[in-house]
PDB file of N, CA and C in Angstrom:
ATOM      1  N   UNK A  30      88.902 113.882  81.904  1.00 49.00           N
ATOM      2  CA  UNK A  30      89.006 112.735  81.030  1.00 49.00           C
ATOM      3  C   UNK A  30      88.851 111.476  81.893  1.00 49.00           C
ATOM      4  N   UNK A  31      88.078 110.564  81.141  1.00 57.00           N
ATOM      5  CA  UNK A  31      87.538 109.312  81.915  1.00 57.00           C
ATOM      6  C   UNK A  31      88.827 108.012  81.899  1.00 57.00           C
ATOM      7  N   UNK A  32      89.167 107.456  82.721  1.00 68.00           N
ATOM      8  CA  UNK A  32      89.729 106.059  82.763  1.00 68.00           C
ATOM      9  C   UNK A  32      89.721 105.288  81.149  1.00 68.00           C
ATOM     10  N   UNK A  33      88.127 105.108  81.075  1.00 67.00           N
ATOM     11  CA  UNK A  33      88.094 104.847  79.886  1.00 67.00           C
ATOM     12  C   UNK A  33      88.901 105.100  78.349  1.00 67.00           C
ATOM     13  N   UNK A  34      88.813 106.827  78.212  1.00 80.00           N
ATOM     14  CA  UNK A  34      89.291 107.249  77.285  1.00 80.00           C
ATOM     15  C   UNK A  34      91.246 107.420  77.320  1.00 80.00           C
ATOM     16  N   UNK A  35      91.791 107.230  78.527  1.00 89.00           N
ATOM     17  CA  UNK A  35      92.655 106.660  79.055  1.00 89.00           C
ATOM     18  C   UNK A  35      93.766 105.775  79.073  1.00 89.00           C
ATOM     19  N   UNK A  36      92.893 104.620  79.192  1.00 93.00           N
ATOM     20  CA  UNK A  36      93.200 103.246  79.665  1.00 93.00           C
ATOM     21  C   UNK A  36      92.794 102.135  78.888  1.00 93.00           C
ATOM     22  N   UNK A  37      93.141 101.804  77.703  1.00 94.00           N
ATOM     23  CA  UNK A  37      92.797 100.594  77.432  1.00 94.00           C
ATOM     24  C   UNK A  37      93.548  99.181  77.180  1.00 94.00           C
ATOM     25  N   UNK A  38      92.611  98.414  76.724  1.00 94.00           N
ATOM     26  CA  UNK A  38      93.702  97.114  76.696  1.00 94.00           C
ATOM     27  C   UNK A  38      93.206  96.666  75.483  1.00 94.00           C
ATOM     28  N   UNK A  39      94.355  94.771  74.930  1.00 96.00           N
ATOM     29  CA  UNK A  39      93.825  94.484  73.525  1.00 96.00           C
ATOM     30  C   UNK A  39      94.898  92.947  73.992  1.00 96.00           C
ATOM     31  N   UNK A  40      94.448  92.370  73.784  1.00 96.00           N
ATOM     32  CA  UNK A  40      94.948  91.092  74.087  1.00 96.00           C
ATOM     33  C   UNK A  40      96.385  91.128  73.650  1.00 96.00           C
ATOM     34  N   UNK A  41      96.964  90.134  74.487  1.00 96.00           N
ATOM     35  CA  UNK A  41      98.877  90.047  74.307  1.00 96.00           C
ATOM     36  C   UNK A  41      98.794  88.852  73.016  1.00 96.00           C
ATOM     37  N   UNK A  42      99.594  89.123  72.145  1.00 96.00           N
ATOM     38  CA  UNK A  42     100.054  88.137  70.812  1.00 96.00           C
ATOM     39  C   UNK A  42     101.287  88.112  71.017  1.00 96.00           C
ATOM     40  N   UNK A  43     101.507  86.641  71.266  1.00 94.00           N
ATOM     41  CA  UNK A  43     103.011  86.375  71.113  1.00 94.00           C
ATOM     42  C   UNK A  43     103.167  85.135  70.349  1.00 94.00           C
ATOM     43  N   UNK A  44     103.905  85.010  68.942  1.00 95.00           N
ATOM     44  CA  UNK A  44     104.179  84.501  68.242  1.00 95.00           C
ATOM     45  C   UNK A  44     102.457  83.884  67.381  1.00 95.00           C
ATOM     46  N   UNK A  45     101.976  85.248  67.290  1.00 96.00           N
ATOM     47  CA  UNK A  45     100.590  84.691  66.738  1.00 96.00           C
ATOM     48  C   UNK A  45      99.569  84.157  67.438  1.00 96.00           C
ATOM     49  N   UNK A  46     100.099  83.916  68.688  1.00 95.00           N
ATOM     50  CA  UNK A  46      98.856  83.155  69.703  1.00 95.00           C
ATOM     51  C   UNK A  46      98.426  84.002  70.698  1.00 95.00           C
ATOM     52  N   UNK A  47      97.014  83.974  71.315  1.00 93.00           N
ATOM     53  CA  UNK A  47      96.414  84.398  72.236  1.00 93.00           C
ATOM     54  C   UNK A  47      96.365  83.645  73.713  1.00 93.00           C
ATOM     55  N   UNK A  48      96.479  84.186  74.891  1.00 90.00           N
ATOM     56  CA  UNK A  48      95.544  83.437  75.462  1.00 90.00           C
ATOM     57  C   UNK A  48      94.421  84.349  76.814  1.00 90.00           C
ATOM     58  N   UNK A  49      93.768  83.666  77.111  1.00 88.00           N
ATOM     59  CA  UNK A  49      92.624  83.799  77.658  1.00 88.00           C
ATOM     60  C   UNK A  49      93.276  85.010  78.917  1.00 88.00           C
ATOM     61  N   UNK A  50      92.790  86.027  79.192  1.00 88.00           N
ATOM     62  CA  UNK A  50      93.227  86.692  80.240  1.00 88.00           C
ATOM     63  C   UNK A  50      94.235  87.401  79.834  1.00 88.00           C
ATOM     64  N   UNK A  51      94.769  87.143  79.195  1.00 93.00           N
ATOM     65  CA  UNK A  51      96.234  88.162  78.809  1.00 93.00           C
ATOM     66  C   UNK A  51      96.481  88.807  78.118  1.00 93.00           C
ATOM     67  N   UNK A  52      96.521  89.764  78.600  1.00 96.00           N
ATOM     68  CA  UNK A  52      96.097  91.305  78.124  1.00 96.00           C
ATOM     69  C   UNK A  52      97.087  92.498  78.132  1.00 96.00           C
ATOM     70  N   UNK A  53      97.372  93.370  77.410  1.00 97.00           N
ATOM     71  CA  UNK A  53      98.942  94.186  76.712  1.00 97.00           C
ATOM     72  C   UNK A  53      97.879  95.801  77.661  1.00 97.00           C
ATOM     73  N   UNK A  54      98.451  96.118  78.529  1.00 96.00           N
ATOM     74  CA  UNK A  54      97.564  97.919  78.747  1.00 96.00           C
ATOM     75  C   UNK A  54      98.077  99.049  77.757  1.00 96.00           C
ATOM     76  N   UNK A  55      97.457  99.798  77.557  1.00 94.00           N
ATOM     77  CA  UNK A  55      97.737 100.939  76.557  1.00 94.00           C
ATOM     78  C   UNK A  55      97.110 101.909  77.783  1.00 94.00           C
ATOM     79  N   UNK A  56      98.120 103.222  77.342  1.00 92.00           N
ATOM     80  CA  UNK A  56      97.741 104.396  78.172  1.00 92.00           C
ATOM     81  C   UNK A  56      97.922 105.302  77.006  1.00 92.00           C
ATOM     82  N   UNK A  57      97.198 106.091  76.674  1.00 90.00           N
ATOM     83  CA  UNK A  57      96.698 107.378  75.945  1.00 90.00           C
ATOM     84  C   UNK A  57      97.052 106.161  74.192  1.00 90.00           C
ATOM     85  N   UNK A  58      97.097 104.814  73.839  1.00 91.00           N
ATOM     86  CA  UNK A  58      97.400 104.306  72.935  1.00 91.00           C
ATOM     87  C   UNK A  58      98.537 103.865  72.996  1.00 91.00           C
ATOM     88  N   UNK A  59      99.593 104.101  73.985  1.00 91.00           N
ATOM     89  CA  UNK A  59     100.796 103.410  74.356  1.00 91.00           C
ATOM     90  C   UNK A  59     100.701 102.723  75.044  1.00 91.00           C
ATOM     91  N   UNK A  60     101.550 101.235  74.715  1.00 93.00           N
ATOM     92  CA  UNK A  60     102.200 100.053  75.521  1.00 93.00           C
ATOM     93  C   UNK A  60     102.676 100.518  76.818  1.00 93.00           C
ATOM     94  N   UNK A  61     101.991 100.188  77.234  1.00 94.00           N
ATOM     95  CA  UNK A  61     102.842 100.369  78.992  1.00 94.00           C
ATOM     96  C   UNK A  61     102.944  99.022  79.982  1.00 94.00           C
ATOM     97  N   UNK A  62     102.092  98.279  79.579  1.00 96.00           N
ATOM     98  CA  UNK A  62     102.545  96.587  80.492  1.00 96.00           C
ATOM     99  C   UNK A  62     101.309  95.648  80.245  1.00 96.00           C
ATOM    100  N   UNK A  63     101.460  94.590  81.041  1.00 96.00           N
ATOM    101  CA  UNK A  63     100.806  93.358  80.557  1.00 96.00           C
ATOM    102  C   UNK A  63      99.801  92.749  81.578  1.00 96.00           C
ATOM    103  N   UNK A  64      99.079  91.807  81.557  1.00 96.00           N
ATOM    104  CA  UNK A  64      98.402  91.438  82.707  1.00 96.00           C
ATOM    105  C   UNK A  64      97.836  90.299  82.256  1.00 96.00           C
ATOM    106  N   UNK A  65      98.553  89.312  83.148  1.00 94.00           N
ATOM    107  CA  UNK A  65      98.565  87.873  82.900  1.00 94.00           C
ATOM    108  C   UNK A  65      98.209  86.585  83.864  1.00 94.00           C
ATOM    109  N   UNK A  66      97.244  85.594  83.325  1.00 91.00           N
ATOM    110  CA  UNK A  66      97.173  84.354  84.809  1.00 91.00           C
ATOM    111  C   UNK A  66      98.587  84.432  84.883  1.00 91.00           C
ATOM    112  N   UNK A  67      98.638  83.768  86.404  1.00 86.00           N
ATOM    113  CA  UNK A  67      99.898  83.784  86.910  1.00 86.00           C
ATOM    114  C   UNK A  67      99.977  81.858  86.624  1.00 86.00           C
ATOM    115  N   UNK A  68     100.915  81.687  86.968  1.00 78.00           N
ATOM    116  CA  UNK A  68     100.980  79.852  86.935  1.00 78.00           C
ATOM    117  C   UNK A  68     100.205  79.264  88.394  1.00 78.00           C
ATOM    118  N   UNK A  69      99.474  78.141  87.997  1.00 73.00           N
ATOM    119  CA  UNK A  69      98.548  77.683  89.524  1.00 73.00           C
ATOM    120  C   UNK A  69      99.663  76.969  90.329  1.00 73.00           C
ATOM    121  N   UNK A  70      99.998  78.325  91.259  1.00 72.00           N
ATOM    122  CA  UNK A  70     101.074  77.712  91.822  1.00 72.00           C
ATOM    123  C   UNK A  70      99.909  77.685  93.945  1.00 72.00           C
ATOM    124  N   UNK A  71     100.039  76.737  94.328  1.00 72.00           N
ATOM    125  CA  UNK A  71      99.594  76.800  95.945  1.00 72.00           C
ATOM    126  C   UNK A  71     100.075  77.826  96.535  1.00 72.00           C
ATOM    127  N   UNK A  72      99.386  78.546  97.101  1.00 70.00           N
ATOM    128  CA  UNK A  72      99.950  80.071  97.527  1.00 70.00           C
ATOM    129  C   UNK A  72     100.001  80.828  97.078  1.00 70.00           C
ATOM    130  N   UNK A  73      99.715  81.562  96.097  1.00 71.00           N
ATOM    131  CA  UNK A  73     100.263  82.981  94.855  1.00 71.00           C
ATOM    132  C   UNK A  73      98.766  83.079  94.643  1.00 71.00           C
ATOM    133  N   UNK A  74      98.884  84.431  94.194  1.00 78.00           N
ATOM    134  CA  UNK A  74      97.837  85.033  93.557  1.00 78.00           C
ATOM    135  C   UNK A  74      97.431  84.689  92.510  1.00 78.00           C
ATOM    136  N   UNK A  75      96.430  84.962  91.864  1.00 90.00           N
ATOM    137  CA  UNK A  75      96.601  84.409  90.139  1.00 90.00           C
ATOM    138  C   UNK A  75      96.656  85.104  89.401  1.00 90.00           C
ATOM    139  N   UNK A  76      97.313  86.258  89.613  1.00 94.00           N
ATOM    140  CA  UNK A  76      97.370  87.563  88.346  1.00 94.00           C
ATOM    141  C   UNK A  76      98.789  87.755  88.572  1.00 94.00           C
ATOM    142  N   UNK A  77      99.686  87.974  87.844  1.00 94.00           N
ATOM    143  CA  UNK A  77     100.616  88.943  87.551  1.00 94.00           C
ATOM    144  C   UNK A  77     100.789  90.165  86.915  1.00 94.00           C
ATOM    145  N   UNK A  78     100.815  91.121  86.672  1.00 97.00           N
ATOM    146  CA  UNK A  78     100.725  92.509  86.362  1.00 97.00           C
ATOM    147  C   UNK A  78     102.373  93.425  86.115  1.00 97.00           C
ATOM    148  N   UNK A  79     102.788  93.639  85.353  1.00 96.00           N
ATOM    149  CA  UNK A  79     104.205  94.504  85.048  1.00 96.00           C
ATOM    150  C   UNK A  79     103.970  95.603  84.216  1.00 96.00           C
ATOM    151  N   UNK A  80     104.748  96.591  84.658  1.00 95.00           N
ATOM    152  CA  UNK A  80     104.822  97.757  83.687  1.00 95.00           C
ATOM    153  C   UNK A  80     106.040  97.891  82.372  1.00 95.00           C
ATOM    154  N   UNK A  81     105.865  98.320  81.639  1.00 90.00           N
ATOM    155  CA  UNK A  81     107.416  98.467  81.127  1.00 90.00           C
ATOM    156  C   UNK A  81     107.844  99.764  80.990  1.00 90.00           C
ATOM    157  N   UNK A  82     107.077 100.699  81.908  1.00 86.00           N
ATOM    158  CA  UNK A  82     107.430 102.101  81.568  1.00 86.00           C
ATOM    159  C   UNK A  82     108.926 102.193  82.579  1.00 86.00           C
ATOM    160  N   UNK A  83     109.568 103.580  82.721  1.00 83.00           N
ATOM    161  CA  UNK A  83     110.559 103.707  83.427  1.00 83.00           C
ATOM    162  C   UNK A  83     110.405 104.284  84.548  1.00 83.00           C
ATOM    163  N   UNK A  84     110.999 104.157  86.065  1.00 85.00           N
ATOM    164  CA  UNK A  84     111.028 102.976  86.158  1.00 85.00           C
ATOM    165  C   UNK A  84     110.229 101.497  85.927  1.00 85.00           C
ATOM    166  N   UNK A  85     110.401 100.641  85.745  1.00 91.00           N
ATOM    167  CA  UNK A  85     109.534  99.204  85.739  1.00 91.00           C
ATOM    168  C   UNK A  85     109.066  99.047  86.776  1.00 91.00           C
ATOM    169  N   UNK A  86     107.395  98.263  87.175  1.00 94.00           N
ATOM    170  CA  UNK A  86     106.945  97.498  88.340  1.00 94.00           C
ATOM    171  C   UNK A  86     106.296  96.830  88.234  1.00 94.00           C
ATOM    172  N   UNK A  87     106.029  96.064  89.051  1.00 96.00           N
ATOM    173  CA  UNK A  87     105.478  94.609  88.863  1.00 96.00           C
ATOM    174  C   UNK A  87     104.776  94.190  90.705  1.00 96.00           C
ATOM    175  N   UNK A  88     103.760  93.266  90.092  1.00 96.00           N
ATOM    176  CA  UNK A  88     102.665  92.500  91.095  1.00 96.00           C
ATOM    177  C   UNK A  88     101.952  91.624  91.440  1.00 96.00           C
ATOM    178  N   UNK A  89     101.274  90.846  92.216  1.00 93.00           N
ATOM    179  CA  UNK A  89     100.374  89.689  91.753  1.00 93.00           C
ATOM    180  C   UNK A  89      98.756  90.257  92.312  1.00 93.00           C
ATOM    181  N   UNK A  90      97.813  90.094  91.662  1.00 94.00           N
ATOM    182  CA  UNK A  90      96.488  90.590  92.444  1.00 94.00           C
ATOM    183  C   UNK A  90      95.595  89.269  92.148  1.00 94.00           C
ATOM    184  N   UNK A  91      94.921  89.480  92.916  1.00 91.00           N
ATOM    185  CA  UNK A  91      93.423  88.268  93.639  1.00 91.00           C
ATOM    186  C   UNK A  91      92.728  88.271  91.976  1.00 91.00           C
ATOM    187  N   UNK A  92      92.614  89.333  91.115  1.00 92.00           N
ATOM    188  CA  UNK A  92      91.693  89.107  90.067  1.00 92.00           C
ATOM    189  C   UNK A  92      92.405  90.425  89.095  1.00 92.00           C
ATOM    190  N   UNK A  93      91.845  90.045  87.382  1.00 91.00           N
ATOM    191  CA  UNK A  93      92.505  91.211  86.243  1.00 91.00           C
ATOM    192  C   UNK A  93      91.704  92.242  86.717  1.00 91.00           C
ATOM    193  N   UNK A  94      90.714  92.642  87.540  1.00 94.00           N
ATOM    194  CA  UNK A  94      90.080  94.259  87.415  1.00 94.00           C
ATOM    195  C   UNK A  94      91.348  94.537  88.793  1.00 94.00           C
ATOM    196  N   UNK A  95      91.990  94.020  89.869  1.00 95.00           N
ATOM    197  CA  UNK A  95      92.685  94.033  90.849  1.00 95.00           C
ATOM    198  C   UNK A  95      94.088  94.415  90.190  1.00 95.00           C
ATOM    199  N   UNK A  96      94.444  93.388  89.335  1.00 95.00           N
ATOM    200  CA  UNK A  96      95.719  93.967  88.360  1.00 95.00           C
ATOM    201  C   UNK A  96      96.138  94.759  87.756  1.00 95.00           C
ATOM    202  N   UNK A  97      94.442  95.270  87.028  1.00 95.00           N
ATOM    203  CA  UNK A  97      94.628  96.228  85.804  1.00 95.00           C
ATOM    204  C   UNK A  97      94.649  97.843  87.175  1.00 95.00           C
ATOM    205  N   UNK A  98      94.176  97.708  88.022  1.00 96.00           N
ATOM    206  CA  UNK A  98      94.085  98.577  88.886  1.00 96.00           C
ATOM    207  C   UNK A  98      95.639  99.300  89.282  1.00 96.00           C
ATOM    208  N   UNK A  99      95.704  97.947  89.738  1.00 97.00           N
ATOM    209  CA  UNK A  99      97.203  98.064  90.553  1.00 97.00           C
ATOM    210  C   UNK A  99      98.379  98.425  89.898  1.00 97.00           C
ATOM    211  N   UNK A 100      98.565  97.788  88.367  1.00 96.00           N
ATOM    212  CA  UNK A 100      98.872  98.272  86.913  1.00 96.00           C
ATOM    213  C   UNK A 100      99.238 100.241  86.813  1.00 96.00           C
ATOM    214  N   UNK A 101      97.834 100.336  87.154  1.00 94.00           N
ATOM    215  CA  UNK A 101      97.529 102.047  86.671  1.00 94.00           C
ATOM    216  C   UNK A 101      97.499 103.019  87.736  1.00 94.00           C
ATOM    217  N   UNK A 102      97.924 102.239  88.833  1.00 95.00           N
ATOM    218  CA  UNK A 102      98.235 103.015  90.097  1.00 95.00           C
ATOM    219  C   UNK A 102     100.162 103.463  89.853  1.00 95.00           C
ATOM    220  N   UNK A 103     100.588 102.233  89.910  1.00 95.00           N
ATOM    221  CA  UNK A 103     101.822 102.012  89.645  1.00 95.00           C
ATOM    222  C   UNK A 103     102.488 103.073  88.545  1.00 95.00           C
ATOM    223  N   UNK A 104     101.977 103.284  87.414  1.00 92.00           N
ATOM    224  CA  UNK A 104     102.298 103.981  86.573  1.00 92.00           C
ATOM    225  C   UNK A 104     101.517 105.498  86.947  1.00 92.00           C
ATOM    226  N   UNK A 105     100.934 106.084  87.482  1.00 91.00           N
ATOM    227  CA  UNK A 105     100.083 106.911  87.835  1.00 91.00           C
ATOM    228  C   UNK A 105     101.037 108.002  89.153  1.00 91.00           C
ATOM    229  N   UNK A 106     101.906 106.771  89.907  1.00 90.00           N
ATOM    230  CA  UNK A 106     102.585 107.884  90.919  1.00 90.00           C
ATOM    231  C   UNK A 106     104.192 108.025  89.902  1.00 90.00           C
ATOM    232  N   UNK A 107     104.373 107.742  89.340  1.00 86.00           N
ATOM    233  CA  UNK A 107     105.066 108.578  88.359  1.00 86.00           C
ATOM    234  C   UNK A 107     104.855 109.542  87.573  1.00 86.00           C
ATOM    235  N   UNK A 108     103.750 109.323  86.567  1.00 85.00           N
ATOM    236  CA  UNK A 108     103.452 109.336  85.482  1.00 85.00           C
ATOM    237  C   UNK A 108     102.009 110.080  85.536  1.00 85.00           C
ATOM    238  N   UNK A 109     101.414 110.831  86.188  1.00 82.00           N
ATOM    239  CA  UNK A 109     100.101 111.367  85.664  1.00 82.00           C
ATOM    240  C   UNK A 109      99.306 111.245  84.390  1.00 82.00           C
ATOM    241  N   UNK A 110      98.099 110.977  84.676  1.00 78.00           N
ATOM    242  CA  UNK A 110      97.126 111.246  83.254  1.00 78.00           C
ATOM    243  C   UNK A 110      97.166 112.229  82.782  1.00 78.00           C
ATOM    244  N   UNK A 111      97.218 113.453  82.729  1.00 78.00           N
ATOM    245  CA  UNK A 111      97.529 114.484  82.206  1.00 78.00           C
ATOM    246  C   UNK A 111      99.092 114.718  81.405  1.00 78.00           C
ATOM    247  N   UNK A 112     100.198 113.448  82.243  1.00 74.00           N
ATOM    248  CA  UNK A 112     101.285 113.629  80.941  1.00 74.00           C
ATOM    249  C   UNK A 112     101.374 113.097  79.578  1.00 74.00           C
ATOM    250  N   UNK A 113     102.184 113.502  78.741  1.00 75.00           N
ATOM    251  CA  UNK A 113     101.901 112.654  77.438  1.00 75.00           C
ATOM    252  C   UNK A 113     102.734 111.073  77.398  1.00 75.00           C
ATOM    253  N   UNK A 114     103.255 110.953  76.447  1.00 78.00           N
ATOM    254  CA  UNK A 114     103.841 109.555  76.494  1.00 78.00           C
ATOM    255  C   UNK A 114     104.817 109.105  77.546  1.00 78.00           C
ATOM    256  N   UNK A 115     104.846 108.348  78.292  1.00 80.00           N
ATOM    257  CA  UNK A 115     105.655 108.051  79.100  1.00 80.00           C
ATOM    258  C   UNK A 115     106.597 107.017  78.447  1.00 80.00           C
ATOM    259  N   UNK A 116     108.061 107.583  79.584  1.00 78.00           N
ATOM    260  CA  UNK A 116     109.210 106.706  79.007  1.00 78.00           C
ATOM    261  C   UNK A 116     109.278 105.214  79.562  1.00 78.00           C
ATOM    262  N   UNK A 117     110.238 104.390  78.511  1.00 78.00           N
ATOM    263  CA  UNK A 117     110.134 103.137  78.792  1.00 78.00           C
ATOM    264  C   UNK A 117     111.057 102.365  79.038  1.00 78.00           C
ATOM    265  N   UNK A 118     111.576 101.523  79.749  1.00 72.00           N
ATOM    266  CA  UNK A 118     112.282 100.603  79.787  1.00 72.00           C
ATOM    267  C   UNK A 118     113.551 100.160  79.105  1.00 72.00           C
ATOM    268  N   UNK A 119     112.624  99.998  77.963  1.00 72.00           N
ATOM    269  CA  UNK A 119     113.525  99.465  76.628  1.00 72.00           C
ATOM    270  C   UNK A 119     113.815 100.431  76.003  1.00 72.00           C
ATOM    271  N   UNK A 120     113.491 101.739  76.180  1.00 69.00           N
ATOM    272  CA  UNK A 120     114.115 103.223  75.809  1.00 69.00           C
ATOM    273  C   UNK A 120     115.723 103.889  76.480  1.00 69.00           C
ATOM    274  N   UNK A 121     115.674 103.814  77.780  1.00 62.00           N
ATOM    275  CA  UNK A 121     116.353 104.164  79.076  1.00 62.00           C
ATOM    276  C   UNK A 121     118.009 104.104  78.209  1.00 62.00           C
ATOM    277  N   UNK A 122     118.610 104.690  78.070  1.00 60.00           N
ATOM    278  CA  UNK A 122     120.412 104.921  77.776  1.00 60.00           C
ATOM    279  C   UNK A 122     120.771 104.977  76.892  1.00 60.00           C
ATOM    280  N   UNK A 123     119.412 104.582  75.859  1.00 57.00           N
ATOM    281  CA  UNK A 123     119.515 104.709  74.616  1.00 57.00           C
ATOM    282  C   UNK A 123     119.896 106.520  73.598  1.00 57.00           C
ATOM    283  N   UNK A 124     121.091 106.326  72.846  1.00 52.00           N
ATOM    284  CA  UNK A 124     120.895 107.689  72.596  1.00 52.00           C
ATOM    285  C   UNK A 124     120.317 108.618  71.507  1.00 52.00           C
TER     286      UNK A 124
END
């Protein structure tokens, strides 16, 4: 199975609004994290990247194909493509 069929994304909506670059990842159709300009701060990268699976991780990369990468690495040494839904965050103690 390809990355593609995989891995996709669909822009982040929050409170009805879009913006440019920011993007929600789906793995097999599940939410798993976000990938966002970072603020133009002197020094920093301009991507930020977080997971919300369990455990959580987070990053900054040079560019979104660098993020979305780093994104699906992150979730990947947990979490294999071959497993099904992975757990989340906002799931964790819940009973």
């Amino acid at each position: 199975m390809d990355d593609q069929s995989i891995w996709t994304m669909r822009p982040c909506v929050i409170g009805g609004q879009t913006a440019p670059g920011d993007v929600v990842v789906l793995r097999r159709g599940q939410s798993v994290g976000r990938v966002v300009p970072a603020p133009h701060i002197p020094g920093t990268l301009p991507y930020d990247w977080s997971t919300w699976t369990y455990p959580a991780d987070n990053g900054k990369a040079n560019d979104i194909e660098d993020a979305l990468a780093q994104l699906r690495a992150a979730i990947r040494r947990r979490w294999p493509d071959d497993v099904g839904q992975v757990p989340l965050a906002s799931e964790m103690g819940k009973p």
